[in-house]
Coordinates of C-alpha atoms in Angstrom, one line a residue:
M16 CA 0.0 -0.1 0.0
K17 CA 2.9 2.4 0.6
C18 CA 3.5 2.3 -3.1
L19 CA 0.2 4.0 -3.7
R20 CA 1.8 7.0 -1.9
V21 CA 4.7 7.3 -4.2
C22 CA 3.3 6.3 -7.6
P23 CA 0.9 9.3 -8.3
V24 CA 3.8 11.7 -7.6
T25 CA 6.1 9.7 -9.9
A26 CA 3.7 9.5 -12.7
A27 CA 3.2 13.4 -12.6
V28 CA 7.1 13.7 -12.5
L29 CA 7.5 11.4 -15.5
A30 CA 4.7 13.1 -17.6
A31 CA 6.1 16.5 -17.0
F32 CA 9.3 15.8 -18.6
S33 CA 7.9 13.4 -21.4
V34 CA 8.2 14.3 -25.1
P35 CA 6.7 12.3 -28.0
S36 CA 9.9 11.0 -29.3
F37 CA 11.7 7.7 -29.3
A38 CA 14.7 8.7 -31.4
A39 CA 18.0 7.0 -30.3
A40 CA 20.3 9.2 -28.0
P41 CA 23.2 11.0 -29.9
D42 CA 26.6 9.9 -29.1
D43 CA 27.5 12.9 -27.1
S44 CA 24.1 12.6 -25.2
P45 CA 24.5 11.8 -21.2
T46 CA 23.7 8.0 -22.1
S47 CA 27.0 7.7 -23.9
T48 CA 29.0 8.9 -20.5
I49 CA 31.4 6.2 -19.4
V50 CA 31.4 4.9 -15.9
V51 CA 33.9 2.7 -14.2
T52 CA 32.7 2.1 -10.7
A53 CA 29.5 0.2 -11.4
T54 CA 31.3 -2.8 -12.9
R55 CA 35.2 -1.9 -12.4
Q56 CA 35.3 -1.8 -16.0
A57 CA 34.6 1.1 -18.5
T58 CA 30.9 0.9 -19.4
R59 CA 28.5 3.4 -21.2
I60 CA 26.1 4.4 -18.3
A61 CA 23.1 3.5 -20.4
E62 CA 24.4 -0.2 -20.3
T63 CA 25.0 -0.4 -16.6
L64 CA 22.9 -2.5 -14.4
A65 CA 23.3 -0.5 -11.4
D66 CA 21.4 2.9 -10.0
V67 CA 24.4 5.4 -11.0
T68 CA 24.9 9.0 -11.0
V69 CA 27.9 10.8 -12.7
I70 CA 28.7 14.4 -11.4
G71 CA 30.9 16.2 -13.9
R72 CA 33.2 19.2 -13.2
E73 CA 30.7 21.9 -14.2
E74 CA 28.3 20.8 -11.5
I75 CA 31.0 20.6 -9.0
A76 CA 32.1 24.1 -9.7
R77 CA 28.5 25.2 -9.0
A78 CA 28.5 24.0 -5.5
G79 CA 30.7 27.0 -4.4
V80 CA 32.0 26.3 -0.9
A81 CA 29.8 23.6 0.0
E82 CA 31.4 20.7 1.8
L83 CA 31.7 17.5 -0.2
T84 CA 29.4 15.7 2.3
E85 CA 26.6 18.2 1.9
F86 CA 27.1 18.3 -1.8
L87 CA 26.7 14.8 -2.0
G88 CA 23.7 14.9 0.2
R89 CA 21.8 16.7 -2.3
Q90 CA 22.0 13.7 -4.9
P91 CA 18.9 11.2 -5.2
G92 CA 19.1 8.3 -2.6
L93 CA 21.8 10.4 -0.3
Q94 CA 21.2 12.3 2.8
F95 CA 23.8 14.0 5.1
Y96 CA 24.2 15.4 8.6
S97 CA 27.1 17.6 10.0
N98 CA 28.0 18.4 13.4
G99 CA 28.1 22.3 13.0
G100 CA 29.4 23.5 9.6
P101 CA 32.6 23.4 7.6
G102 CA 35.0 20.9 8.6
K103 CA 33.2 19.3 11.5
T104 CA 32.3 15.6 11.8
A105 CA 29.9 14.8 9.1
G106 CA 28.3 11.7 7.6
L107 CA 26.7 10.5 4.4
I108 CA 23.6 8.2 4.3
V109 CA 23.3 6.1 1.1
R110 CA 19.7 4.5 0.8
G111 CA 19.6 4.6 4.4
A112 CA 22.8 2.9 5.1
S113 CA 24.9 4.4 7.8
A114 CA 28.1 6.5 6.8
S115 CA 30.2 3.5 7.6
Q116 CA 28.2 1.3 5.4
S117 CA 29.2 2.9 2.0
L118 CA 32.6 2.8 0.6
V119 CA 34.6 5.7 -0.7
L120 CA 37.5 5.5 -3.2
V121 CA 39.9 8.1 -4.7
D122 CA 41.3 7.2 -8.1
G123 CA 40.6 3.5 -7.3
M124 CA 42.0 3.7 -3.9
R125 CA 40.0 3.1 -0.8
I126 CA 40.0 5.9 1.8
G127 CA 38.6 6.2 5.2
S128 CA 39.0 5.9 9.1
A129 CA 39.2 2.4 10.5
T130 CA 38.6 3.9 14.0
S131 CA 35.4 5.8 13.2
G132 CA 34.4 3.8 10.0
G133 CA 33.4 6.5 7.9
A134 CA 35.7 8.6 5.1
S135 CA 36.4 12.1 6.3
L136 CA 34.7 13.8 3.1
E137 CA 34.2 17.0 5.1
H138 CA 38.1 17.7 4.6
L139 CA 38.3 17.1 0.7
S140 CA 38.4 20.1 -1.4
L141 CA 35.8 20.1 -4.3
D142 CA 38.4 22.0 -6.4
D143 CA 40.5 19.1 -6.7
I144 CA 37.8 16.9 -8.2
E145 CA 37.1 16.4 -11.9
R146 CA 34.2 13.8 -11.4
I147 CA 32.4 11.8 -9.1
E148 CA 30.6 8.5 -9.7
I149 CA 27.9 7.2 -7.2
V150 CA 26.8 3.6 -7.2
R151 CA 23.8 3.1 -5.0
G152 CA 23.1 -0.4 -3.9
P153 CA 25.4 -3.5 -2.4
A154 CA 28.8 -3.7 -4.2
S155 CA 30.8 -6.0 -1.8
A156 CA 31.1 -8.5 -4.8
L157 CA 33.2 -5.8 -6.5
Y158 CA 34.9 -3.8 -3.7
G159 CA 34.7 -6.1 -0.5
A160 CA 33.7 -4.9 3.1
D161 CA 31.9 -1.7 3.6
A162 CA 29.7 -1.4 0.4
I163 CA 26.3 -2.2 1.8
G164 CA 24.7 1.1 0.9
G165 CA 26.9 1.6 -2.1
V166 CA 30.1 3.0 -3.4
I167 CA 31.3 6.7 -4.0
Q168 CA 34.4 7.2 -6.4
I169 CA 36.1 10.4 -6.7
F170 CA 38.4 11.1 -9.6
T171 CA 41.1 14.1 -9.2
R172 CA 41.5 16.4 -12.2
R173 CA 43.8 15.3 -15.0
A174 CA 45.7 17.1 -17.8
T175 CA 43.7 17.2 -21.3
E176 CA 45.4 19.8 -23.3
P177 CA 49.1 20.4 -24.1
F178 CA 49.4 23.1 -21.6
A179 CA 46.7 24.7 -19.3
V180 CA 46.5 26.9 -16.0
D181 CA 43.6 27.8 -14.0
A182 CA 43.0 29.9 -10.9
F183 CA 40.2 30.8 -8.6
A184 CA 39.7 33.3 -5.8
G185 CA 36.4 33.7 -3.8
V186 CA 35.0 35.3 -0.7
G187 CA 31.6 35.0 1.1
T188 CA 29.8 35.1 4.4
Y189 CA 31.2 34.0 7.7
G190 CA 34.6 35.4 6.7
T191 CA 35.0 32.4 4.0
Q192 CA 37.7 32.7 1.7
E193 CA 39.0 30.3 -1.1
Y194 CA 41.9 30.2 -3.4
A195 CA 43.0 27.7 -6.0
A196 CA 45.6 27.3 -8.7
G197 CA 46.4 24.6 -11.0
V198 CA 48.7 23.8 -14.0
S199 CA 48.7 20.8 -16.2
S200 CA 50.1 19.6 -19.4
K201 CA 49.5 16.5 -21.8
N202 CA 52.2 16.3 -24.5
G203 CA 53.4 13.1 -26.2
A204 CA 54.0 10.2 -23.9
F205 CA 53.9 12.3 -20.7
S206 CA 51.2 14.0 -18.9
G207 CA 51.0 15.6 -15.3
G208 CA 49.4 18.2 -13.2
L209 CA 49.7 20.1 -10.1
R210 CA 46.9 21.9 -7.9
V211 CA 47.0 23.7 -4.6
T212 CA 44.0 25.2 -2.7
H213 CA 43.5 26.9 0.6
Q214 CA 40.0 27.7 2.2
Q215 CA 39.2 29.2 5.6
T216 CA 36.0 30.4 7.3
N217 CA 35.3 32.1 10.7
G218 CA 32.2 29.9 10.8
Y219 CA 29.4 30.0 13.4
S220 CA 29.1 28.2 16.8
A221 CA 29.0 24.6 16.2
I222 CA 26.4 24.0 18.9
N223 CA 23.4 26.5 18.8
D224 CA 21.3 25.2 21.8
P225 CA 22.7 25.0 25.3
V226 CA 19.7 23.1 26.3
K227 CA 20.1 20.3 23.8
Q228 CA 23.9 19.9 24.5
P229 CA 24.5 21.4 27.8
Y230 CA 27.9 19.7 28.5
S231 CA 29.7 20.9 25.2
Y232 CA 28.0 24.1 24.5
D233 CA 30.4 27.2 23.9
P234 CA 28.9 30.5 22.1
D235 CA 32.1 31.3 20.1
D236 CA 32.5 30.9 16.4
D237 CA 34.0 27.7 15.2
G238 CA 36.1 28.2 12.3
Y239 CA 38.0 26.0 9.9
R240 CA 40.9 26.1 7.6
R241 CA 42.3 23.7 4.9
N242 CA 45.2 23.5 2.5
S243 CA 45.3 20.8 0.0
F244 CA 47.6 19.7 -2.9
A245 CA 46.8 17.1 -5.7
A246 CA 49.3 15.9 -8.2
N247 CA 49.4 13.4 -11.0
F248 CA 52.0 12.1 -13.6
G249 CA 51.2 9.8 -16.5
W250 CA 53.8 8.0 -18.9
K251 CA 52.8 6.1 -22.0
I252 CA 55.7 3.5 -22.0
A253 CA 54.7 2.1 -25.2
D254 CA 51.4 1.3 -27.1
G255 CA 49.0 -0.3 -24.8
H256 CA 51.3 0.3 -21.7
A257 CA 51.0 3.2 -19.3
L258 CA 52.1 4.3 -15.8
E259 CA 50.2 6.6 -13.6
L260 CA 51.1 8.3 -10.3
T261 CA 48.7 10.2 -8.2
A262 CA 48.8 12.1 -4.8
L263 CA 46.2 13.8 -3.0
Q264 CA 46.6 15.5 0.6
N265 CA 44.3 17.7 2.6
N266 CA 45.5 19.3 5.9
G267 CA 43.1 21.2 8.1
R268 CA 42.3 22.5 11.4
S269 CA 38.8 22.6 12.8
W270 CA 37.5 24.3 16.0
Y271 CA 34.4 22.8 17.7
D272 CA 32.5 23.2 20.9
G273 CA 33.9 21.2 23.6
G274 CA 32.8 23.3 26.6
I275 CA 33.4 26.8 27.7
G276 CA 37.0 27.4 29.0
F277 CA 39.0 25.6 26.2
D278 CA 39.3 26.2 22.5
S279 CA 38.6 22.9 21.3
H280 CA 40.0 21.9 17.8
T281 CA 41.2 19.0 15.8
D282 CA 44.2 18.9 13.2
V283 CA 43.4 16.6 10.4
K284 CA 45.3 14.9 7.4
V285 CA 43.4 13.0 4.9
A286 CA 45.7 11.6 2.1
S287 CA 45.8 9.0 -0.9
Y288 CA 48.7 8.1 -2.9
G289 CA 48.5 5.8 -5.7
A290 CA 50.4 4.1 -8.6
S291 CA 48.9 2.2 -11.6
L292 CA 50.2 0.1 -14.4
R293 CA 47.9 -0.7 -17.3
D294 CA 49.1 -3.1 -19.8
R295 CA 47.2 -4.5 -22.8
F296 CA 49.0 -7.9 -23.4
A297 CA 46.6 -8.8 -26.2
E298 CA 44.0 -7.4 -28.4
N299 CA 41.3 -8.8 -25.9
W300 CA 43.4 -8.7 -22.5
V301 CA 44.1 -5.6 -20.4
S302 CA 45.9 -6.1 -17.1
T303 CA 45.7 -3.4 -14.4
L304 CA 47.9 -3.5 -11.3
R305 CA 47.4 -0.9 -8.5
L306 CA 49.4 0.0 -5.5
G307 CA 48.5 2.8 -2.9
R308 CA 48.2 4.0 0.6
S309 CA 45.7 6.2 2.4
V310 CA 45.9 7.9 5.6
D311 CA 43.2 9.5 7.9
D312 CA 45.2 11.2 10.7
S313 CA 43.7 13.6 13.5
R314 CA 44.7 14.9 16.6
D315 CA 42.2 16.1 18.9
Y316 CA 42.7 18.8 21.5
A317 CA 40.0 19.1 24.3
M318 CA 39.5 20.3 27.7
W319 CA 39.8 16.7 29.0
N320 CA 43.1 16.1 26.8
P321 CA 44.5 19.6 26.2
T322 CA 47.7 18.2 25.1
G323 CA 46.0 16.3 22.3
M324 CA 45.2 12.6 21.4
T325 CA 45.9 11.1 17.9
F326 CA 43.5 8.9 15.8
R327 CA 45.4 7.5 13.0
T328 CA 44.3 5.2 10.0
E329 CA 46.7 3.8 7.5
Q330 CA 45.6 1.4 4.8
D331 CA 48.0 -0.2 2.3
Q332 CA 46.4 -1.7 -0.9
A333 CA 47.4 -3.6 -3.9
S334 CA 45.1 -5.1 -6.6
W335 CA 45.6 -6.7 -9.8
Q336 CA 42.8 -6.9 -12.2
N337 CA 42.4 -8.6 -15.6
D338 CA 39.8 -7.9 -18.1
V339 CA 39.4 -10.3 -21.1
R340 CA 36.9 -9.9 -24.0
I341 CA 35.2 -13.1 -24.8
G342 CA 32.4 -13.3 -27.4
P343 CA 29.6 -11.0 -26.4
G344 CA 31.0 -9.9 -23.0
S345 CA 33.9 -9.4 -20.8
L346 CA 35.5 -11.5 -18.1
M347 CA 37.0 -10.0 -15.1
L348 CA 39.6 -11.8 -12.8
G349 CA 41.3 -10.1 -10.0
A350 CA 43.1 -10.3 -6.6
E351 CA 43.3 -7.7 -3.9
W352 CA 45.4 -7.1 -0.8
L353 CA 44.5 -4.6 2.0
Q354 CA 46.2 -4.2 5.4
Q355 CA 44.5 -1.8 7.9
Q356 CA 46.6 -0.1 10.8
A357 CA 44.5 1.8 13.4
K358 CA 46.1 3.7 16.4
A359 CA 44.2 5.5 19.1
E360 CA 46.9 7.1 21.3
G361 CA 46.9 5.6 24.7
S362 CA 44.0 3.3 24.0
F363 CA 44.8 0.6 21.2
D364 CA 47.1 0.0 18.3
Q365 CA 45.7 -2.7 16.0
S366 CA 45.9 -4.2 12.6
R367 CA 44.2 -6.5 10.3
T368 CA 44.7 -8.0 6.7
I369 CA 42.2 -8.8 4.2
N370 CA 43.1 -10.9 1.0
A371 CA 40.4 -11.3 -1.6
L372 CA 39.8 -12.8 -5.0
F373 CA 37.0 -11.6 -7.3
A374 CA 35.7 -12.4 -10.8
G375 CA 32.8 -11.0 -12.9
W376 CA 31.2 -11.6 -16.2
S377 CA 29.3 -8.9 -18.3
A378 CA 27.7 -9.4 -21.5
H379 CA 25.2 -8.3 -24.1
Y380 CA 22.8 -10.8 -25.7
G381 CA 21.0 -9.0 -28.2
A382 CA 18.7 -6.4 -26.2
Q383 CA 19.4 -8.1 -23.0
R384 CA 22.4 -7.6 -20.5
V385 CA 23.7 -9.6 -17.7
Q386 CA 26.1 -8.9 -14.9
L387 CA 27.6 -11.5 -12.6
N388 CA 30.1 -11.0 -9.8
V389 CA 31.5 -13.0 -6.9
R390 CA 34.2 -12.1 -4.4
R391 CA 35.7 -13.9 -1.3
D392 CA 37.4 -11.8 1.5
D393 CA 39.5 -13.5 4.0
N394 CA 39.7 -11.1 7.0
S395 CA 42.4 -12.0 9.4
Q396 CA 39.9 -10.9 12.4
F397 CA 36.7 -12.2 11.0
G398 CA 37.4 -14.9 8.7
A399 CA 36.0 -15.5 5.2
H400 CA 33.1 -13.8 3.7
T401 CA 31.9 -14.8 0.2
T402 CA 29.6 -12.1 -1.7
G403 CA 27.9 -11.9 -4.9
T404 CA 25.6 -9.9 -7.2
A405 CA 23.5 -10.9 -10.2
A406 CA 21.6 -8.4 -12.5
W407 CA 19.7 -8.5 -15.8
G408 CA 18.7 -5.8 -18.1
W409 CA 16.3 -5.6 -21.1
Q410 CA 16.1 -2.7 -23.8
F411 CA 12.4 -3.7 -24.8
A412 CA 12.0 -0.6 -26.6
E413 CA 14.2 2.2 -28.5
A414 CA 13.7 4.4 -25.4
W415 CA 13.0 2.0 -22.6
R416 CA 14.7 -0.5 -20.4
V417 CA 14.3 -2.4 -17.2
R418 CA 16.5 -3.8 -14.9
V419 CA 16.5 -6.2 -12.1
G420 CA 19.3 -7.3 -9.6
G421 CA 20.4 -8.2 -6.2
G422 CA 23.3 -9.1 -4.1
T423 CA 25.0 -9.5 -0.6
S424 CA 27.3 -7.6 1.3
F425 CA 29.2 -7.2 4.7
R426 CA 31.0 -4.8 7.1
A427 CA 33.4 -5.7 9.8
P428 CA 33.4 -3.8 13.0
T429 CA 35.6 -0.7 13.3
F430 CA 38.6 -0.9 15.8
N431 CA 36.7 1.9 18.0
D432 CA 33.8 -0.6 17.9
L433 CA 36.1 -3.3 19.2
Y434 CA 38.7 -1.7 21.4
Y435 CA 37.9 1.8 22.6
P436 CA 38.2 1.8 26.3
G437 CA 34.7 2.0 28.0
Y438 CA 32.9 2.3 24.7
S439 CA 33.4 -0.9 22.8
N440 CA 32.4 -4.6 22.6
P441 CA 35.0 -7.1 21.5
N442 CA 32.0 -9.8 20.8
L443 CA 30.6 -7.9 17.9
K444 CA 29.9 -9.7 14.6
A445 CA 30.2 -8.6 11.0
E446 CA 27.1 -7.0 9.6
Q447 CA 25.5 -8.8 6.7
G448 CA 23.4 -7.3 3.9
R449 CA 20.9 -9.0 1.4
S450 CA 19.4 -6.6 -1.2
V451 CA 17.1 -6.6 -4.2
E452 CA 16.2 -3.9 -6.7
T453 CA 14.4 -3.3 -10.0
A454 CA 14.1 -0.1 -12.1
V455 CA 12.5 1.3 -15.3
V456 CA 14.2 3.8 -17.3
W457 CA 13.1 6.0 -20.3
E458 CA 15.4 8.0 -22.2
S459 CA 14.9 10.1 -25.5
G460 CA 17.6 12.7 -26.6
E461 CA 18.3 14.7 -23.5
A462 CA 15.1 13.8 -21.8
K463 CA 15.2 11.1 -19.0
A464 CA 12.9 9.6 -16.5
S465 CA 13.6 6.7 -14.2
L466 CA 11.7 5.0 -11.1
T467 CA 14.0 2.5 -9.0
A468 CA 12.6 0.4 -6.0
Y469 CA 15.0 -1.4 -3.5
R470 CA 14.7 -3.7 -0.6
N471 CA 17.8 -4.2 1.8
R472 CA 17.7 -6.4 4.7
V473 CA 21.0 -5.9 7.2
S474 CA 21.3 -8.4 9.8
D475 CA 23.5 -7.9 12.9
Q476 CA 23.6 -4.1 12.3
I477 CA 25.8 -2.3 14.7
A478 CA 24.3 0.6 16.8
L479 CA 25.1 2.4 20.1
D480 CA 22.9 1.6 23.1
E481 CA 21.9 3.9 25.8
T482 CA 25.3 3.7 27.3
W483 CA 27.1 4.5 24.1
T484 CA 28.3 0.9 23.7
P485 CA 27.9 -0.7 20.3
Q486 CA 25.8 -3.8 19.9
N487 CA 24.5 -5.8 17.2
I488 CA 20.9 -5.5 16.9
A489 CA 18.9 -8.2 15.2
H490 CA 17.9 -6.4 12.0
A491 CA 17.6 -3.3 10.0
E492 CA 15.2 -2.9 7.1
L493 CA 16.2 -0.5 4.3
D494 CA 13.4 -0.2 1.7
G495 CA 12.9 2.7 -0.7
V496 CA 11.9 4.2 -3.9
T497 CA 13.6 7.0 -5.8
A498 CA 12.1 8.8 -9.0
E499 CA 14.2 11.0 -11.2
A500 CA 13.6 13.0 -14.2
G501 CA 15.3 15.7 -16.4
N502 CA 15.0 17.5 -19.7
T503 CA 16.2 20.4 -21.8
F504 CA 13.8 23.0 -23.2
G505 CA 15.9 25.5 -25.3
A506 CA 18.0 27.4 -23.0
F507 CA 16.4 25.9 -19.7
V508 CA 17.7 22.8 -18.1
V509 CA 15.5 21.1 -15.4
D510 CA 15.7 18.0 -13.2
G511 CA 14.3 16.7 -10.2
S512 CA 14.0 13.7 -7.8
L513 CA 11.8 12.3 -5.1
D514 CA 13.0 9.8 -2.5
W515 CA 10.8 7.6 -0.1
L516 CA 12.8 5.7 2.5
H517 CA 11.6 3.2 5.0
A518 CA 14.8 2.7 7.5
R519 CA 13.7 1.1 10.5
N520 CA 14.6 -1.3 13.3
P521 CA 11.6 -4.0 13.1
D522 CA 12.5 -5.4 16.5
T523 CA 11.7 -1.9 18.1
D524 CA 9.6 -0.6 15.6
T525 CA 11.6 2.6 15.3
Q526 CA 13.1 4.8 12.5
L527 CA 16.7 4.6 12.2
A528 CA 18.4 7.9 13.3
R529 CA 18.7 10.8 11.0
R530 CA 17.0 9.1 8.2
A531 CA 14.2 11.3 6.5
E532 CA 11.2 9.5 5.2
W533 CA 10.7 11.8 2.5
Q534 CA 13.2 13.8 0.4
G535 CA 12.9 15.7 -2.7
A536 CA 14.9 18.0 -5.2
F537 CA 14.3 20.3 -8.0
N538 CA 17.0 22.3 -10.0
A539 CA 16.5 24.6 -12.8
R540 CA 19.0 26.4 -14.9
Y541 CA 18.9 29.0 -17.8
V542 CA 22.1 28.8 -20.1
Q543 CA 22.8 31.3 -22.9
D544 CA 26.0 32.3 -24.2
A545 CA 27.9 34.2 -21.4
W546 CA 25.3 34.0 -18.8
R547 CA 24.0 31.2 -16.6
A548 CA 21.6 31.3 -13.8
G549 CA 19.8 28.7 -11.7
V550 CA 17.8 27.7 -8.7
E551 CA 17.9 24.6 -6.4
V552 CA 15.2 23.7 -4.2
R553 CA 15.6 20.8 -1.7
Y554 CA 13.3 19.3 0.9
V555 CA 14.1 17.2 3.8
G556 CA 11.4 15.5 5.9
D557 CA 11.0 14.8 9.5
R558 CA 13.8 12.5 11.2
Y559 CA 14.9 11.3 14.7
D560 CA 18.1 12.1 16.1
D561 CA 18.3 9.1 18.2
A562 CA 17.6 5.3 17.8
A563 CA 14.8 5.3 20.5
N564 CA 13.0 8.1 18.5
L565 CA 12.7 10.6 21.3
H566 CA 14.3 13.5 19.8
K567 CA 12.6 14.7 16.6
L568 CA 14.3 16.7 13.9
D569 CA 11.9 19.1 12.0
A570 CA 11.6 19.0 8.1
Y571 CA 13.1 21.8 6.3
S572 CA 13.3 23.4 2.8
L573 CA 16.2 25.2 1.3
V574 CA 16.2 27.4 -1.9
N575 CA 19.6 28.3 -3.3
L576 CA 20.3 30.7 -6.3
V577 CA 23.4 30.4 -8.5
A578 CA 24.6 32.5 -11.4
S579 CA 27.8 33.0 -13.5
W580 CA 28.9 35.4 -16.2
K581 CA 31.8 34.9 -18.6
L582 CA 33.6 38.3 -18.5
M583 CA 36.3 37.3 -21.1
P584 CA 36.7 33.9 -22.9
Q585 CA 38.9 32.6 -20.1
T586 CA 37.5 34.5 -17.1
Q587 CA 34.2 33.8 -15.3
L588 CA 32.4 35.6 -12.4
E589 CA 30.4 33.0 -10.1
V590 CA 27.9 34.0 -7.6
R591 CA 25.8 31.6 -5.2
L592 CA 23.2 32.5 -2.6
D593 CA 22.5 29.7 -0.2
N594 CA 19.6 29.3 2.0
L595 CA 17.8 32.3 0.4
F596 CA 14.9 32.4 3.0
D597 CA 17.2 32.0 6.1
E598 CA 15.7 28.7 7.1
Q599 CA 16.5 27.7 10.7
Y600 CA 17.0 23.9 10.7
E601 CA 19.2 21.1 12.2
T602 CA 20.9 17.9 10.9
V603 CA 22.0 17.0 14.1
R604 CA 20.1 17.8 17.4
G605 CA 21.7 21.0 18.9
Y606 CA 24.2 21.7 16.2
G607 CA 24.1 24.8 14.1
T608 CA 23.8 25.2 10.3
A609 CA 24.3 28.0 8.1
G610 CA 21.9 30.8 7.5
R611 CA 21.3 32.9 4.5
S612 CA 24.9 33.3 3.0
I613 CA 26.6 34.4 -0.2
F614 CA 29.7 33.4 -1.9
A615 CA 31.3 35.2 -5.1
G616 CA 34.4 34.1 -6.9
L617 CA 36.5 34.8 -10.0
R618 CA 37.6 31.9 -12.0
F619 CA 40.3 31.9 -14.8
S620 CA 41.1 28.8 -17.1
T621 CA 42.7 28.1 -20.3
R622 CA 41.1 24.9 -20.7

């Protein structure tokens, strides 16, 4: 019966964007976009059998100084929360799965904290990012642990021309400043680039309500500053053989409220370093070897520990993947090795190793497509886990296709869950997920509409009890429907989405914390020659801040305006006005959010 609440709205959205044409999409249409994350192989987005969103550089630039977590939280099927503004602890919820139940990759390398469980997306600079691929749904059969809700892969910027330079400078409300500069070159067998960015803001009080957060409240402004650099180098050794080196490092300091009388703050470092060697040994065989290390390092200075306490995660990774074209499809065979080292100063120093083997088959059979994946991970702490996915798609008309799929997933407890003194449980079991989904997609030219329904059951889900001790709860139910549509009408580009999410603990009949049942978005842009202007509308429904559903977070709506003006062929003025109506809202109980704010910048680029 719940579907009846969604379907009329969905039908209206689909109808609003429909056009009476079933012509095939042109080669430069969105359907020809290539994605990697959904299959670990380059695939046209129209041929993938997963729920995928691709965000390009132009859309990323329009985000202004938004935190990466907030920016991603605007996408269909995703929600976010933040403990008080830029640089503060934040989380991203994918299809109702917790922040630690979705995997984040940077240029193919896993990043994140093995102590807290989530990736520190709030410390990554949007200016360093060329492209983001979001895969919603279980992907452990492709990437191993943590991919219960989905996978987010970030691709840093690369050289595309013989020589290019770009720079950006912007200022805004709350004393916000951002500066960035980059240089890149692609010439002959070599390519490379270097980028540096700086961001700072005075911020606002992280906690805005002394009644809701009495022990931590401090009325001062809690600012943030961050410096980052990104570098890459590529060498085409010979035809079919290429080497690439990448580095991304972000260093920042974030002030927060830890009680009156001490200027609480955290120094952070989030970094990813990688090397990849790609070899075409035969016309139908490509081998890719990757090596990398990621670091998530923070030192926290608080009233109870004024000299600081360090939490550090190091992840060393290696993978070898072989893609072989056979008849109508592609066979994938590979192996991975991952070592996680986690240290909480004065509390624990632990490590674990995961060895994995994986295989996959993707193929076209006329108008039908299949994808099969299987993977076995041997965790030195939690033993072996085998996961799999199976999906089928059918292009039953020129503009229509349908897909059905399902898969299993798992996540091992974090080191904090297992070992942190006074707030841990060494008897925790790994979480296990089982999911199915189905979708129908209509595409014609630049018009697109889709409806996706999913059902995910997570057993032994880890949650904090009333004493803040992690426990395995029996089950979590994650059911949802996502409707999306978009079209271009001359100079106007419009798109929208509507999400319904049923995320509950069936044993207590309570809603999982910080998950809104309803969420919607609408975006409209006017694009003509040197001018671009747009409006973004976002609605997030009621949520609860706690597992017992005692503290309700009210629904809110935000309206943002964005505009740009090309002053000269290589110079552009950009202006963004967020929270136009100065909505007062919370994503975490008692923690502040930004009011009406404006940010303006000047961008120069020879690209």
